[in-house]
CSV table of N, CA and C in Angstrom, one decimal:
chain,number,residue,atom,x,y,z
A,1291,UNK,N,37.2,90.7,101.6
A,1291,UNK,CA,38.5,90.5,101.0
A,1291,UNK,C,39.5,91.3,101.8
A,1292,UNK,N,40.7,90.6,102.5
A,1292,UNK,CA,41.8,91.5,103.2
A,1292,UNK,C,42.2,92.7,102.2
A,1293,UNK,N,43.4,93.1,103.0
A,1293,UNK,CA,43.9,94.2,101.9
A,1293,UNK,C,44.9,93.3,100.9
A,1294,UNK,N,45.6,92.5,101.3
A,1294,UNK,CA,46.4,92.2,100.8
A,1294,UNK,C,46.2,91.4,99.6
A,1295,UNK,N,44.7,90.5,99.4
A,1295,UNK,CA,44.3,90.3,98.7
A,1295,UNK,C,43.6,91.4,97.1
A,1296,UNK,N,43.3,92.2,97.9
A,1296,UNK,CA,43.3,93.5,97.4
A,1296,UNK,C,44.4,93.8,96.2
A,1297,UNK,N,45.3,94.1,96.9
A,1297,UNK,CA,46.3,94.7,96.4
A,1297,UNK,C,47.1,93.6,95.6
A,1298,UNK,N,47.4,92.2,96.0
A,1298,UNK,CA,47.6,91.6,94.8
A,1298,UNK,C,46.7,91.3,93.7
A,1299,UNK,N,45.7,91.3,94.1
A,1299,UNK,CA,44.7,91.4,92.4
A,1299,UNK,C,44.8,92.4,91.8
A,1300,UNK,N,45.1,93.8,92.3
A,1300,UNK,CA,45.3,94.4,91.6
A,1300,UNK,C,47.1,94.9,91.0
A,1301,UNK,N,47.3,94.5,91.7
A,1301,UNK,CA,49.2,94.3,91.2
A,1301,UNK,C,48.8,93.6,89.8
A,1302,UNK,N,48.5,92.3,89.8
A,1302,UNK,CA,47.9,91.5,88.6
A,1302,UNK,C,47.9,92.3,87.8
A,1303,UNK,N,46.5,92.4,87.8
A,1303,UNK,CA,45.6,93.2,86.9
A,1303,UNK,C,46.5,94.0,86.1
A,1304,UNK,N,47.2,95.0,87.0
A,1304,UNK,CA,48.2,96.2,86.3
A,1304,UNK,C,49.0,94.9,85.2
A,1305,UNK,N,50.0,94.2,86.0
A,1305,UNK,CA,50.7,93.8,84.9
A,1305,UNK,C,50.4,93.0,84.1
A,1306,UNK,N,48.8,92.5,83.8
A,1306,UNK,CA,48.6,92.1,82.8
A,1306,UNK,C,48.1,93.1,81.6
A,1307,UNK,N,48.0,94.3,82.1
A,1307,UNK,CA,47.7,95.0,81.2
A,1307,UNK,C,49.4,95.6,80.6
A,1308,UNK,N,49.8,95.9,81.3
A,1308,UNK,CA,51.4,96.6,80.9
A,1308,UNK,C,51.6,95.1,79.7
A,1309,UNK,N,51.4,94.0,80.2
A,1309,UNK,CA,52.5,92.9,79.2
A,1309,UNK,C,51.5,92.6,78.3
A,1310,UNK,N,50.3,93.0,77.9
A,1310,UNK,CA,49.3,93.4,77.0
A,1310,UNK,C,49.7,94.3,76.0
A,1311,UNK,N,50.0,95.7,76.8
A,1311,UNK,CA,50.0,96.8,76.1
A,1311,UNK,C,51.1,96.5,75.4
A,1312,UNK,N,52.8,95.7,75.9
A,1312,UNK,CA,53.7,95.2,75.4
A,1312,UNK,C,53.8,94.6,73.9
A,1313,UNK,N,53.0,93.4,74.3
A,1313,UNK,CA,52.7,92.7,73.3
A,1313,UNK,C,51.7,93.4,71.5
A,1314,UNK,N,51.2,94.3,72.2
A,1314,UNK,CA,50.6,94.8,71.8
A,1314,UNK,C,51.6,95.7,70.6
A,1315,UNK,N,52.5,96.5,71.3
A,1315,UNK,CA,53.2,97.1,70.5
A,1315,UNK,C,54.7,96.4,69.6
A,1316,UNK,N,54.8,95.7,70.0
A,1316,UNK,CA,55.9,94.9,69.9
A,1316,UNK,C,55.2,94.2,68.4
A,1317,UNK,N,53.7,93.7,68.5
A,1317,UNK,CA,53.0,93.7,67.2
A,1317,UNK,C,53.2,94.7,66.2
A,1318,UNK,N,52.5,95.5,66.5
A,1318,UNK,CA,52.8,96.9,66.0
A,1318,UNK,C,53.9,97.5,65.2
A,1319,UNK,N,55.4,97.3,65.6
A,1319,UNK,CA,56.3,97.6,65.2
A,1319,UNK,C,57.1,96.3,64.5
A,1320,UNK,N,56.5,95.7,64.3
A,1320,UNK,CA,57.0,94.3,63.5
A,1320,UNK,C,58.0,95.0,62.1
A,1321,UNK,N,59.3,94.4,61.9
A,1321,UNK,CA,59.7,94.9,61.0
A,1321,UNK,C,59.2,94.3,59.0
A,1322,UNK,N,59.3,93.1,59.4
A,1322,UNK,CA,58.8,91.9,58.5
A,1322,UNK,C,58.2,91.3,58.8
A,1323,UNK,N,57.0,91.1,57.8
A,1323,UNK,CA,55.6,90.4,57.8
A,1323,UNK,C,55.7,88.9,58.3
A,1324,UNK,N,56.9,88.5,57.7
A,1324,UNK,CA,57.0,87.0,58.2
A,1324,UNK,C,57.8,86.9,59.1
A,1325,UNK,N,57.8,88.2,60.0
A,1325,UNK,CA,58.7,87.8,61.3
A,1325,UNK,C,58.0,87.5,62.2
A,1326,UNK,N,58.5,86.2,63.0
A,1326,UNK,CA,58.0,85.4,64.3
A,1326,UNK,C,58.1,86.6,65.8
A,1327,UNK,N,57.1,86.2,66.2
A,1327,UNK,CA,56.8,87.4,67.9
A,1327,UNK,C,58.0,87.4,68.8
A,1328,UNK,N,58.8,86.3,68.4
A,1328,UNK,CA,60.3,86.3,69.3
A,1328,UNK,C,61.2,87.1,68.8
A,1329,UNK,N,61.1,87.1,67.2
A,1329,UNK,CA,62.3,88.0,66.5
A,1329,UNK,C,61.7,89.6,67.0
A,1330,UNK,N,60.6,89.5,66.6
A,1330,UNK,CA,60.2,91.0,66.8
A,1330,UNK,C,60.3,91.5,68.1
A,1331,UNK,N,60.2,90.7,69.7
A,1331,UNK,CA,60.3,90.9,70.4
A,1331,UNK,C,61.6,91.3,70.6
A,1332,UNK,N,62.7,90.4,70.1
A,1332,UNK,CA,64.1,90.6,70.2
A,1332,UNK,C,64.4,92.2,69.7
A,1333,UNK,N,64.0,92.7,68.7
A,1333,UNK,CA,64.1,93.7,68.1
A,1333,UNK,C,63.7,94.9,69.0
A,1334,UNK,N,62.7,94.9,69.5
A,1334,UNK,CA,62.2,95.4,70.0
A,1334,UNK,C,62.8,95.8,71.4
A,1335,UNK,N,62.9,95.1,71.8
A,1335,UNK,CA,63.7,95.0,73.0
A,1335,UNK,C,65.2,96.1,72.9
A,1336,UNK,N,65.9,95.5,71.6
A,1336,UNK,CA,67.1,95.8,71.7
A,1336,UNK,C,66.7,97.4,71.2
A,1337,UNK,N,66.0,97.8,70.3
A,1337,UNK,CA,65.7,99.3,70.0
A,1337,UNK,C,65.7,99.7,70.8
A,1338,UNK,N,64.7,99.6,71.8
A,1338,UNK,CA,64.3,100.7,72.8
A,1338,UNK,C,65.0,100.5,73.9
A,1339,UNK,N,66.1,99.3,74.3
A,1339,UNK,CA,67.1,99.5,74.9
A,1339,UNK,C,67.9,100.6,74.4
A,1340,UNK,N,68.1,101.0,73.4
A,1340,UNK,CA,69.3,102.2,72.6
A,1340,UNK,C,68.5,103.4,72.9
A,1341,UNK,N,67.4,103.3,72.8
A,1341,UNK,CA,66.4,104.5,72.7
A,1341,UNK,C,66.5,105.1,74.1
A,1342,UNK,N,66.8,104.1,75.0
A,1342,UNK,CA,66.7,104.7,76.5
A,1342,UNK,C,68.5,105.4,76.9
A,1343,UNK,N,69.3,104.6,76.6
A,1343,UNK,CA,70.7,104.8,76.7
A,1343,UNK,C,70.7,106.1,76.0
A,1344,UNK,N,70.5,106.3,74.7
A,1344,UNK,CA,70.7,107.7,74.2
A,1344,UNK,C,70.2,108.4,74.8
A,1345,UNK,N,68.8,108.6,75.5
A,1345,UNK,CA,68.3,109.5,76.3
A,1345,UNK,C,68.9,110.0,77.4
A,1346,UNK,N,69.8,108.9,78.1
A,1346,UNK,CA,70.4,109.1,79.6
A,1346,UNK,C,71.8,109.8,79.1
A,1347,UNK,N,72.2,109.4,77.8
A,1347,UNK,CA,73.8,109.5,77.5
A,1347,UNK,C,73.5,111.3,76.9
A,1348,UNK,N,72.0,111.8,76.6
A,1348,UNK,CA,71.7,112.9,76.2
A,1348,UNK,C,71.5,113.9,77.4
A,1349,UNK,N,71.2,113.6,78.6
A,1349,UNK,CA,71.2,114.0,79.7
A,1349,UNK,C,72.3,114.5,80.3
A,1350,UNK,N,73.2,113.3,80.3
A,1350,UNK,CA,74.3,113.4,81.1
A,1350,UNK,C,75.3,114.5,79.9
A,1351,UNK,N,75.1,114.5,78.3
A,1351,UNK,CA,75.8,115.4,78.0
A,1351,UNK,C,75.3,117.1,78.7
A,1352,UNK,N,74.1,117.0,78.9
A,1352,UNK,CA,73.5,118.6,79.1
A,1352,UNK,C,73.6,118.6,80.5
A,1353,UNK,N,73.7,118.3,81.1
A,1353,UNK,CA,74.2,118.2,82.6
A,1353,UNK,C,75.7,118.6,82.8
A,1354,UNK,N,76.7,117.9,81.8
A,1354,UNK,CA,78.1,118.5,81.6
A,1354,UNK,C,78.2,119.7,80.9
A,1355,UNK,N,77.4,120.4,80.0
A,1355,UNK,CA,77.5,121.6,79.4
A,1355,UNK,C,76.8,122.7,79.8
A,1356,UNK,N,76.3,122.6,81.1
A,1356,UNK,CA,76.0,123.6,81.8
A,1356,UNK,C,76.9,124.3,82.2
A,1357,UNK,N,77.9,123.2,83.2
A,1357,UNK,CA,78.9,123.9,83.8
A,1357,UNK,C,80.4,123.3,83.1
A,1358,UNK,N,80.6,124.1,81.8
A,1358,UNK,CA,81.5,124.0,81.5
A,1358,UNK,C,83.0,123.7,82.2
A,1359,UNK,N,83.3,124.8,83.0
A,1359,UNK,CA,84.2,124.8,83.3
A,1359,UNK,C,84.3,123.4,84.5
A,1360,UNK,N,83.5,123.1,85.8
A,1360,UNK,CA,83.8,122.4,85.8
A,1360,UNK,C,84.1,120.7,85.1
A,1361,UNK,N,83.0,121.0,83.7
A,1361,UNK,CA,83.2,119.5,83.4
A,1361,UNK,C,84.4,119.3,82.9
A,1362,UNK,N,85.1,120.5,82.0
A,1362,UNK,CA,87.0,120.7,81.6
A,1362,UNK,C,88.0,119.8,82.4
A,1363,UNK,N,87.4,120.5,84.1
A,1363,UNK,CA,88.3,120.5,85.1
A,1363,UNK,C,88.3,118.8,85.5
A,1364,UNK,N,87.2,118.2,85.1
A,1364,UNK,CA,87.3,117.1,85.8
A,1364,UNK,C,87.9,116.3,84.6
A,1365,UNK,N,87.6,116.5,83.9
A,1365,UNK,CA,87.7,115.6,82.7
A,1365,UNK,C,89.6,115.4,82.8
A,1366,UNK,N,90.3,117.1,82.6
A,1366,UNK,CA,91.2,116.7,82.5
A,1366,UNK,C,92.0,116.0,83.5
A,1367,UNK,N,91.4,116.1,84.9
A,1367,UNK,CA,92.0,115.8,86.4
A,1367,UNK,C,92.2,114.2,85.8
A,1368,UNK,N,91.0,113.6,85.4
A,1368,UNK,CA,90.8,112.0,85.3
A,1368,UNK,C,92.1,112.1,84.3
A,1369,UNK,N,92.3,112.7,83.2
A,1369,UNK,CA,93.2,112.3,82.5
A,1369,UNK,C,94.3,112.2,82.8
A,1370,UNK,N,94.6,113.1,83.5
A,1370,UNK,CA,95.7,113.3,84.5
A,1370,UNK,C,96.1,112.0,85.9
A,1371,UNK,N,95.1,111.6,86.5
A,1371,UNK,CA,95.2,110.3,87.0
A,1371,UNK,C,95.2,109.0,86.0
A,1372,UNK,N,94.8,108.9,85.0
A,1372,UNK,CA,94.5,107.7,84.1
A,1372,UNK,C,96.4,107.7,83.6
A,1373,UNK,N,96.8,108.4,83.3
A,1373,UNK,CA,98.2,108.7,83.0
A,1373,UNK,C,99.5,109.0,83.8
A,1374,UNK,N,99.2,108.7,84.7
A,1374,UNK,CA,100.3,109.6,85.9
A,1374,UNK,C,101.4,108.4,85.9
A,1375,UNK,N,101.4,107.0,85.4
A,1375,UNK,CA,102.6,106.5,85.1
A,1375,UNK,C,103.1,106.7,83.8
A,1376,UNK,N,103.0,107.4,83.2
A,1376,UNK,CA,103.5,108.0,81.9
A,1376,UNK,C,104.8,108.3,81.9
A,1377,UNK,N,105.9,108.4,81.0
A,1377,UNK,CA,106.8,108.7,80.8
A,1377,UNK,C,107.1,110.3,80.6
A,1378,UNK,N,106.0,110.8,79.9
A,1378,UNK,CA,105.4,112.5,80.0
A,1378,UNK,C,105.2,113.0,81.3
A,1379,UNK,N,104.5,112.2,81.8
A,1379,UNK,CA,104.4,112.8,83.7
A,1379,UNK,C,105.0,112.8,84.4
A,1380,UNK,N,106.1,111.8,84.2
A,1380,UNK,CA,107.3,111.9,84.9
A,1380,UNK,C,108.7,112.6,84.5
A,1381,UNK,N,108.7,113.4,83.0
A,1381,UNK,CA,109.7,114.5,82.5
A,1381,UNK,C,109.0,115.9,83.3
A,1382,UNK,N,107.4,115.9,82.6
A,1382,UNK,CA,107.2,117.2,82.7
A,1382,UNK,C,106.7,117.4,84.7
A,1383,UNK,N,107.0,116.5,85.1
A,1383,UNK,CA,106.7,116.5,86.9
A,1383,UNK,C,105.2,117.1,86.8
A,1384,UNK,N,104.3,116.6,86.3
A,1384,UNK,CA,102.5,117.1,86.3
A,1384,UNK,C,102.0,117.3,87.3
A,1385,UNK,N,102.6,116.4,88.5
A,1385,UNK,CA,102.1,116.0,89.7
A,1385,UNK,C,102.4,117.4,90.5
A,1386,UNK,N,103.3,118.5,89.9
A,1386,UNK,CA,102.8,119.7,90.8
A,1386,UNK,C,101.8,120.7,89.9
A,1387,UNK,N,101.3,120.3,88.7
A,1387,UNK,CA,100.1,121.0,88.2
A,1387,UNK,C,98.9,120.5,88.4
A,1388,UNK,N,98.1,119.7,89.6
A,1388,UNK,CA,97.2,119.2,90.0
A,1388,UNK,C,95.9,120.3,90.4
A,1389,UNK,N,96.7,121.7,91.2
A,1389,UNK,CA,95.7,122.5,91.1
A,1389,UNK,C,95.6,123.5,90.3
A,1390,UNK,N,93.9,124.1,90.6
A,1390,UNK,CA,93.8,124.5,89.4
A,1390,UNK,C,93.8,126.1,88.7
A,1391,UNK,N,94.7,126.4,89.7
A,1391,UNK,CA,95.5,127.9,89.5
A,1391,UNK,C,96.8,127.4,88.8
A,1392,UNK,N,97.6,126.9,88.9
A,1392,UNK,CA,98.6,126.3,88.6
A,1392,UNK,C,98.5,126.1,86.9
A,1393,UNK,N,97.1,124.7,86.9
A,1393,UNK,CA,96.9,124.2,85.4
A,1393,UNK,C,96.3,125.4,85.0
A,1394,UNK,N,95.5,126.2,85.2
A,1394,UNK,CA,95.1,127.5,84.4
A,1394,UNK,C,96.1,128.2,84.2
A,1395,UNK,N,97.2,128.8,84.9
A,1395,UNK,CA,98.2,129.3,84.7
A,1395,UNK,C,99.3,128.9,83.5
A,1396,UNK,N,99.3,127.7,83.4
A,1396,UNK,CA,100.3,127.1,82.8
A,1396,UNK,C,100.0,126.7,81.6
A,1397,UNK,N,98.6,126.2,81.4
A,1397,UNK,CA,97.8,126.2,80.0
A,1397,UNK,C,97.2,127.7,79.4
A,1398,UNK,N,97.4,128.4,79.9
A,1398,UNK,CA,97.2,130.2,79.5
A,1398,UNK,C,95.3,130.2,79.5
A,1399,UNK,N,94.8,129.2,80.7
A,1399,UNK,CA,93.8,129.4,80.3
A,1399,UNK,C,92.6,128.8,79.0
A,1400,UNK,N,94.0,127.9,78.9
A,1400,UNK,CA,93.0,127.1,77.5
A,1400,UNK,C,91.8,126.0,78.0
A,1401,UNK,N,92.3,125.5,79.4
A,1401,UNK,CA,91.4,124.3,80.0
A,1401,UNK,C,90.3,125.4,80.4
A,1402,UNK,N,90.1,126.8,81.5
A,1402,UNK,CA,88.9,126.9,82.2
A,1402,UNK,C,88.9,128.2,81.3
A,1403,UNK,N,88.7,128.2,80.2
A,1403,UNK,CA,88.2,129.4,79.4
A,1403,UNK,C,88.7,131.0,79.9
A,1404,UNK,N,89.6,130.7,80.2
A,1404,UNK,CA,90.4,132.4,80.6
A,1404,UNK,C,90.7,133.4,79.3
């Protein structure tokens, strides 16, 4: 037997066990006894869609709360670009508080924790 033969039998193999073990739990977690393997799939699917998003969206919070100050700094920069046709940006002239001696200065410190 080549390799390649090889290696797709075993490619196989694997994902017939993965869409086994699937099916398997997707049984498992059934919400209602008279629900059909498509509803439960459906369900299924869409939980542990959420269940991964929260994970990533729990990451990326603790990844921003490490470095506080920078995440302040960006956050408020974007807000600062998201708004710069504003009628406030253009009384209070923002566009020379871009850096961030300036914005710390002028917010007393309230954006980078001074």
């Amino acid at each position: 037997m080549g390799f390649w033969k090889k290696a797709v039998s075993g490619v196989s193999a694997a994902s017939i066990c993965g869409m086994g073990y699937i099916a398997y739990d997707v049984k498992r977690h059934k919400v209602y006894s008279n629900q059909t393997f498509a509803e439960a799939a459906k369900h299924y699917f869409t939980v542990r869609s959420l269940y991964v998003m929260g994970k990533l969206m729990a990451r990326k919070l603790e990844a921003a709360t490490k470095d506080i100050k920078t995440a302040q700094k960006e956050f408020l920069l974007q807000q600062l670009k998201e708004n710069k046709d504003t009628q406030f940006f253009q009384d209070m002239q923002v566009e020379k508080l871009k850096h961030e001696k300036m914005l710390d200065s002028y917010y007393g410190g309230f954006f980078f924790g001074g």
